[in-house]
Coordinates of C-alpha atoms in Angstrom, one line a residue:
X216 CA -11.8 -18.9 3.7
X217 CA -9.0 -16.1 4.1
X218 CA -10.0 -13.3 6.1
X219 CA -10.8 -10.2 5.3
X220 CA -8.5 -7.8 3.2
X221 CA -8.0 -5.3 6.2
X222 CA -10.4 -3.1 7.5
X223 CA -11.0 1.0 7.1
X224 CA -7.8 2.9 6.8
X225 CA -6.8 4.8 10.0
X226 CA -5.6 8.2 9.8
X227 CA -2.4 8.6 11.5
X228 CA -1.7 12.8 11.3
X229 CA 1.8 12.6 12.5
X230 CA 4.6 11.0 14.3
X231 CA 2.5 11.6 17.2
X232 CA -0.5 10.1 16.2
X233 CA -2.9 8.1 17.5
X234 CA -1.0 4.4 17.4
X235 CA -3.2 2.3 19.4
X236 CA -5.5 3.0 16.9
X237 CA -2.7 1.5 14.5
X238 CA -2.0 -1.6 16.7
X239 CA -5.6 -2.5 17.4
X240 CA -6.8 -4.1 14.1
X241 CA -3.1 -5.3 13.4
X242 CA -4.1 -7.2 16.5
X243 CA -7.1 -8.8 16.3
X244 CA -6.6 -9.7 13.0
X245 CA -3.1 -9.3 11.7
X246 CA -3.5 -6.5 9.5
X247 CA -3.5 -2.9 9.1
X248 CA -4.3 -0.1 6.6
X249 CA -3.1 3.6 8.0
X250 CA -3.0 6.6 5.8
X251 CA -1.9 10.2 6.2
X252 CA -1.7 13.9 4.2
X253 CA 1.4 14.8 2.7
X254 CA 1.3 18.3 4.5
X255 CA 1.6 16.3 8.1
X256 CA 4.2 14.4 7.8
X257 CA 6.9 16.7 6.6
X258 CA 8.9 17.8 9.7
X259 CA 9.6 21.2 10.6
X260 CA 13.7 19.9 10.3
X261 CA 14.4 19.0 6.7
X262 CA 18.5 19.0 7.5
X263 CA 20.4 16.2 6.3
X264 CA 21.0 15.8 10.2
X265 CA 17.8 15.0 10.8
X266 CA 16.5 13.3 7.5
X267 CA 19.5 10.8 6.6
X268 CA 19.1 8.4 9.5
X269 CA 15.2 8.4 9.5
X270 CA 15.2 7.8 5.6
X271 CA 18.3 5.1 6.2
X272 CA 21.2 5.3 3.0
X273 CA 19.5 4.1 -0.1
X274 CA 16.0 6.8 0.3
X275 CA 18.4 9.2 1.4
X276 CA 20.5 9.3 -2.4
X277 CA 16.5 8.8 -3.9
X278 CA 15.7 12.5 -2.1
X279 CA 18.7 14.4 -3.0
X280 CA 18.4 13.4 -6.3
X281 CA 14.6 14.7 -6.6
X282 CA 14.4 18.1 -7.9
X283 CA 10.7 18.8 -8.1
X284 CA 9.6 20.4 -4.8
X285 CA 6.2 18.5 -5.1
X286 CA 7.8 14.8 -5.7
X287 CA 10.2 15.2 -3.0
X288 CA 7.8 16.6 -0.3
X289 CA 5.8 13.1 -1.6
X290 CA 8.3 11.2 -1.3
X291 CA 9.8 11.8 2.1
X292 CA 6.1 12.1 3.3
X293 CA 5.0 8.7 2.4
X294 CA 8.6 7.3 3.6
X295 CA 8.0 8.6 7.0
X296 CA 4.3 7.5 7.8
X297 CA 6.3 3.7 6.1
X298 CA 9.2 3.4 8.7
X299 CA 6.8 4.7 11.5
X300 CA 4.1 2.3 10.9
X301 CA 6.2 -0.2 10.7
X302 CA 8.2 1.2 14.0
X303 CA 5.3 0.9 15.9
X304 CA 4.2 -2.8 14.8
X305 CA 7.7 -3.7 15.3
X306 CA 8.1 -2.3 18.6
X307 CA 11.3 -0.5 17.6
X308 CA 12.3 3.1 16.0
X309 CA 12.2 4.5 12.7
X310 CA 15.8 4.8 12.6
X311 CA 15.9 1.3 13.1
X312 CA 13.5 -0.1 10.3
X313 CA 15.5 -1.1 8.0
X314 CA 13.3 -0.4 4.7
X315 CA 14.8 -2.0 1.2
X316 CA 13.5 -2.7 -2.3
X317 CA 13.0 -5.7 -4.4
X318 CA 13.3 -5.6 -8.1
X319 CA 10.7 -3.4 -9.6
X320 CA 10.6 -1.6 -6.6
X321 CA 8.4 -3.3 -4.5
X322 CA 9.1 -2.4 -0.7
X323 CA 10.3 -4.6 2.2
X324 CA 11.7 -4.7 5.5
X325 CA 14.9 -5.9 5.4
X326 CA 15.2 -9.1 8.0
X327 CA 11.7 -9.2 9.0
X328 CA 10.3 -11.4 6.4
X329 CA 7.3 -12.4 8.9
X330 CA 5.8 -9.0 7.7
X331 CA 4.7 -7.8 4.7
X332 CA 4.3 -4.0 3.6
X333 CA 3.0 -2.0 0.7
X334 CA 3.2 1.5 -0.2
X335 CA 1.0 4.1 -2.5
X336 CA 0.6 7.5 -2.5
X337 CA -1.6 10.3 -4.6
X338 CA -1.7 14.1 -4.6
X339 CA -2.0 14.9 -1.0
X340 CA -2.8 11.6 0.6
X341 CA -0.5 8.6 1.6
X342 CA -1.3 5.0 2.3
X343 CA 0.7 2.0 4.0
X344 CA -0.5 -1.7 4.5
X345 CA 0.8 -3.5 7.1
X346 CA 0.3 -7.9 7.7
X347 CA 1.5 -10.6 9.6
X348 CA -1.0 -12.7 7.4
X349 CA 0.7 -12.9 4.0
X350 CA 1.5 -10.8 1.0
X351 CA 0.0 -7.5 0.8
X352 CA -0.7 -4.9 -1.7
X353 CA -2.7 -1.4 -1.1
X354 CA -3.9 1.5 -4.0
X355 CA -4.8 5.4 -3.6
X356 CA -6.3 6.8 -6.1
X357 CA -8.5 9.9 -6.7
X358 CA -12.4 8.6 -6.0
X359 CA -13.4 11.6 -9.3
X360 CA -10.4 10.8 -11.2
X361 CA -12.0 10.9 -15.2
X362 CA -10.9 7.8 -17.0
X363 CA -14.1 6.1 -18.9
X364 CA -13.6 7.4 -22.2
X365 CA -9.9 8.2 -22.1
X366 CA -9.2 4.6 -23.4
X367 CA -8.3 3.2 -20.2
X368 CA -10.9 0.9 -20.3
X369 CA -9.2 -1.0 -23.3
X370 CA -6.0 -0.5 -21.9
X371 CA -6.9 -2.2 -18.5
X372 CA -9.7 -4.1 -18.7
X373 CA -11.2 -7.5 -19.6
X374 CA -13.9 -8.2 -21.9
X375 CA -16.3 -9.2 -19.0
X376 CA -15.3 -6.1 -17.6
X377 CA -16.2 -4.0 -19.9
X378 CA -19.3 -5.8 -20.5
X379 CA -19.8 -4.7 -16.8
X380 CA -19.2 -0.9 -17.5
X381 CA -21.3 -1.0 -20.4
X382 CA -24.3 -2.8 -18.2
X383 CA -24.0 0.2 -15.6
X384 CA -25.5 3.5 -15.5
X385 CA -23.7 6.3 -16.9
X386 CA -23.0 8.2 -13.9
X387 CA -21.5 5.1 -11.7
X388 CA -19.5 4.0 -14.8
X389 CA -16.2 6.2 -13.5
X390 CA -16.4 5.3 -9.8
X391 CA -16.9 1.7 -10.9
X392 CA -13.4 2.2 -13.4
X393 CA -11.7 3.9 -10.8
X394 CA -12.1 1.0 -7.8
X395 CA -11.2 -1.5 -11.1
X396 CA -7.9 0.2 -11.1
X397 CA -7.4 0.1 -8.1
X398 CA -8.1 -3.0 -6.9
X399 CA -5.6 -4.2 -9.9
X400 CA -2.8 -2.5 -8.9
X401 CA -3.0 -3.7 -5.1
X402 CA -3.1 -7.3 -6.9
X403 CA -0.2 -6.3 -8.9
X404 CA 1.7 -4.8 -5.6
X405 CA 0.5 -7.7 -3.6
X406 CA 2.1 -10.4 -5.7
X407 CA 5.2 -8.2 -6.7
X408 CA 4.3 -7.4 -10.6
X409 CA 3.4 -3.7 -10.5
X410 CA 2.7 -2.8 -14.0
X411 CA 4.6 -5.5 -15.7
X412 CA 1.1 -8.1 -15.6
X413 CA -1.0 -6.5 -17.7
X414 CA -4.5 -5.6 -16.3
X415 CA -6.1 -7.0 -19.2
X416 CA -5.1 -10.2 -18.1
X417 CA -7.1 -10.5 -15.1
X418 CA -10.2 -8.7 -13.6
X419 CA -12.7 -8.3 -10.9
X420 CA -16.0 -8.4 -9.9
X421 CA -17.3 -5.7 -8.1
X422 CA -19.9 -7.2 -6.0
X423 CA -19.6 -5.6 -2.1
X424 CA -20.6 -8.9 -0.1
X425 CA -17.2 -10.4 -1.5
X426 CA -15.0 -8.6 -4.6
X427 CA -13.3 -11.7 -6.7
X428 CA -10.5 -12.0 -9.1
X429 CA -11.5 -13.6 -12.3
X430 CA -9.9 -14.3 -15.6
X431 CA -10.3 -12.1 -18.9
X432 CA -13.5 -14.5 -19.8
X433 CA -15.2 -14.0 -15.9
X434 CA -14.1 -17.6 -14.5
X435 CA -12.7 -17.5 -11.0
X436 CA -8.7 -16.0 -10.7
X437 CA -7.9 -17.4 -7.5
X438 CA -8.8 -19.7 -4.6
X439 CA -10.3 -18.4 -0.9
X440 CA -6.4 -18.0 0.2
X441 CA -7.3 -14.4 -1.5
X442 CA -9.2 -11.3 0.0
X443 CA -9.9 -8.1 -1.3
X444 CA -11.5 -4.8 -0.3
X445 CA -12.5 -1.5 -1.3
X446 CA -13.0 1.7 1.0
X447 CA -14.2 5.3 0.4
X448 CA -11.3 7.3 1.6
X449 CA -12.9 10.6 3.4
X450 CA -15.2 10.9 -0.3
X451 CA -12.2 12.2 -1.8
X452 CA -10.1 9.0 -2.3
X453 CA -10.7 5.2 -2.8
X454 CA -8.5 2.9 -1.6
X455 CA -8.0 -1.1 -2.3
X456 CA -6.1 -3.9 -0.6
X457 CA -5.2 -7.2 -1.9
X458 CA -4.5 -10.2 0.8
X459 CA -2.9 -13.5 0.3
X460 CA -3.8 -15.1 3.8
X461 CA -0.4 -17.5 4.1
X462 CA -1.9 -19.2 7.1
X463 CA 0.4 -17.5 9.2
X464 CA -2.7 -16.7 11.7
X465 CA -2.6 -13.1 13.1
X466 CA 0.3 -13.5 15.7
X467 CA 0.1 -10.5 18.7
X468 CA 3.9 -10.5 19.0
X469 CA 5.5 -8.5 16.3
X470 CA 8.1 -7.1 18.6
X471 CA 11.7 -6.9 16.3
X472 CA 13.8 -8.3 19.4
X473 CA 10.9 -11.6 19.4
X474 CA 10.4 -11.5 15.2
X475 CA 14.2 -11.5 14.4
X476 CA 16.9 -13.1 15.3
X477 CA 19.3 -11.9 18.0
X478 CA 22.4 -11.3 15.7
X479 CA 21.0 -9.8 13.4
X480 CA 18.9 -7.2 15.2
X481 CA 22.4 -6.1 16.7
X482 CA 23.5 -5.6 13.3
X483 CA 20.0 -3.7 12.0
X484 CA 20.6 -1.6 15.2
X485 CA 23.9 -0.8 14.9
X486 CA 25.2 -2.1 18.1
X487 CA 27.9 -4.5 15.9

């Protein structure tokens, strides 16, 4: 049986935050959910100085071309608490992470393929998986966000699902709708899709003692190799995470100068 999706989120309020928090569950079990407000993680120094070599070439271009204060603030925001989590588990700097995108825009880090890391980020609050385990995907989303009876429930759901909404009692029927979502689009991060697999094409149960993936008609989606879970995020926010356990086991040493090879880290590093 795969192990668990990851545990609770940890805050992380800052560059200086509390990282052995961080490092602690990526260690025991070889994955980690952090999260973090928008408001924390811009710094004080916004200069091009400052900003180009922590958000590396290609996010740099992606900020100056963002004109909307509020998208920009969220973007550099949710870049930062990226390439420091991912800093920290790989023993190295931010400067250093080398963070690239696959088709569709699914994040990686370029040269360590031994880790996986996903990205999402709503309003005010910012979250970033982290695993040594497998693939990885992780959703944010708004826990009062209104969407029974806006359509989305044709839109993104499966007939058993909505059989499930229907069987519910009024007032749960949104919260229920909102983890739906949410645990889709973690699948859909996880195995690379986004958007593209449409969520009426798969679905979940929402039972707490173990969330499953199912096919429109309510058979089983996937084998154990698959983990998910939901957490209430400070009553404000829910957020998912979708696990493909790989088998890799949870593996202490992350270090970048143990994970990748020599050559290249002198490249990644600029020392070459």
């Amino acid at each position: 049986m795969a192990a668990p999706a990851a545990g609770a989120p940890v805050l992380v309020s800052g560059p200086e935050g509390e990282w052995d928090e961080v490092l602690r569950p990526l260690s025991a079990g070889g994955t980690v959910v952090t999260y973090g407000r928008v408001t924390d993680w811009l710094p004080e120094d916004s200069g091009e100085r400052v900003l180009r070599p922590l958000l590396g070439p290609r996010d740099w271009g992606r900020f100056q071309r963002l004109t909307h204060r509020r998208v920009r603030e969220g973007f550099l925001a949710s870049r930062l608490l990226l390439k420091h989590t991912a800093a920290r588990v790989l023993a190295s700097s931010p400067e250093a992470v080398d963070l690239a995108y696959k088709p569709g825009g699914r994040p990686y880090l370029r040269g360590c393929d031994q880790i996986d890391i996903s990205l999402s980020h709503t309003e005010e609050v910012m979250v970033v998986g982290v695993t040594r385990r497998g693939l990885l995907g992780v959703d944010v989303e708004r826990a009062e966000r209104p969407m029974v009876g806006t359509g989305v429930e044709f839109q993104a759901c499966t007939p058993h699902e909505r059989e499930l909404l229907d069987s519910l009692p009024e007032q749960t029927r949104n919260s229920a709708l909102v983890r739906l979502w949410t645990l889709k689009e973690a699948y859909s991060k996880a195995i690379g899709q986004g958007l593209r697999f449409r969520f009426t094409e798969f679905g979940f149960t929402l039972d707490d003692a173990r969330i499953r993936l199912q096919r429109p008609d309510g058979s089983p989606g996937t084998g154990p190799e698959w983990s998910f879970g939901t957490f209430a995020l400070e009553s404000d926010y829910v957020v998912s995470a979708a696990l493909r356990d790989e088998g890799f086991g949870a593996a202490e040493d992350t270090a970048a100068d143990t994970t990748l090879d020599q050559s290249l880290l002198g490249v990644l590093l600029g020392r070459l």
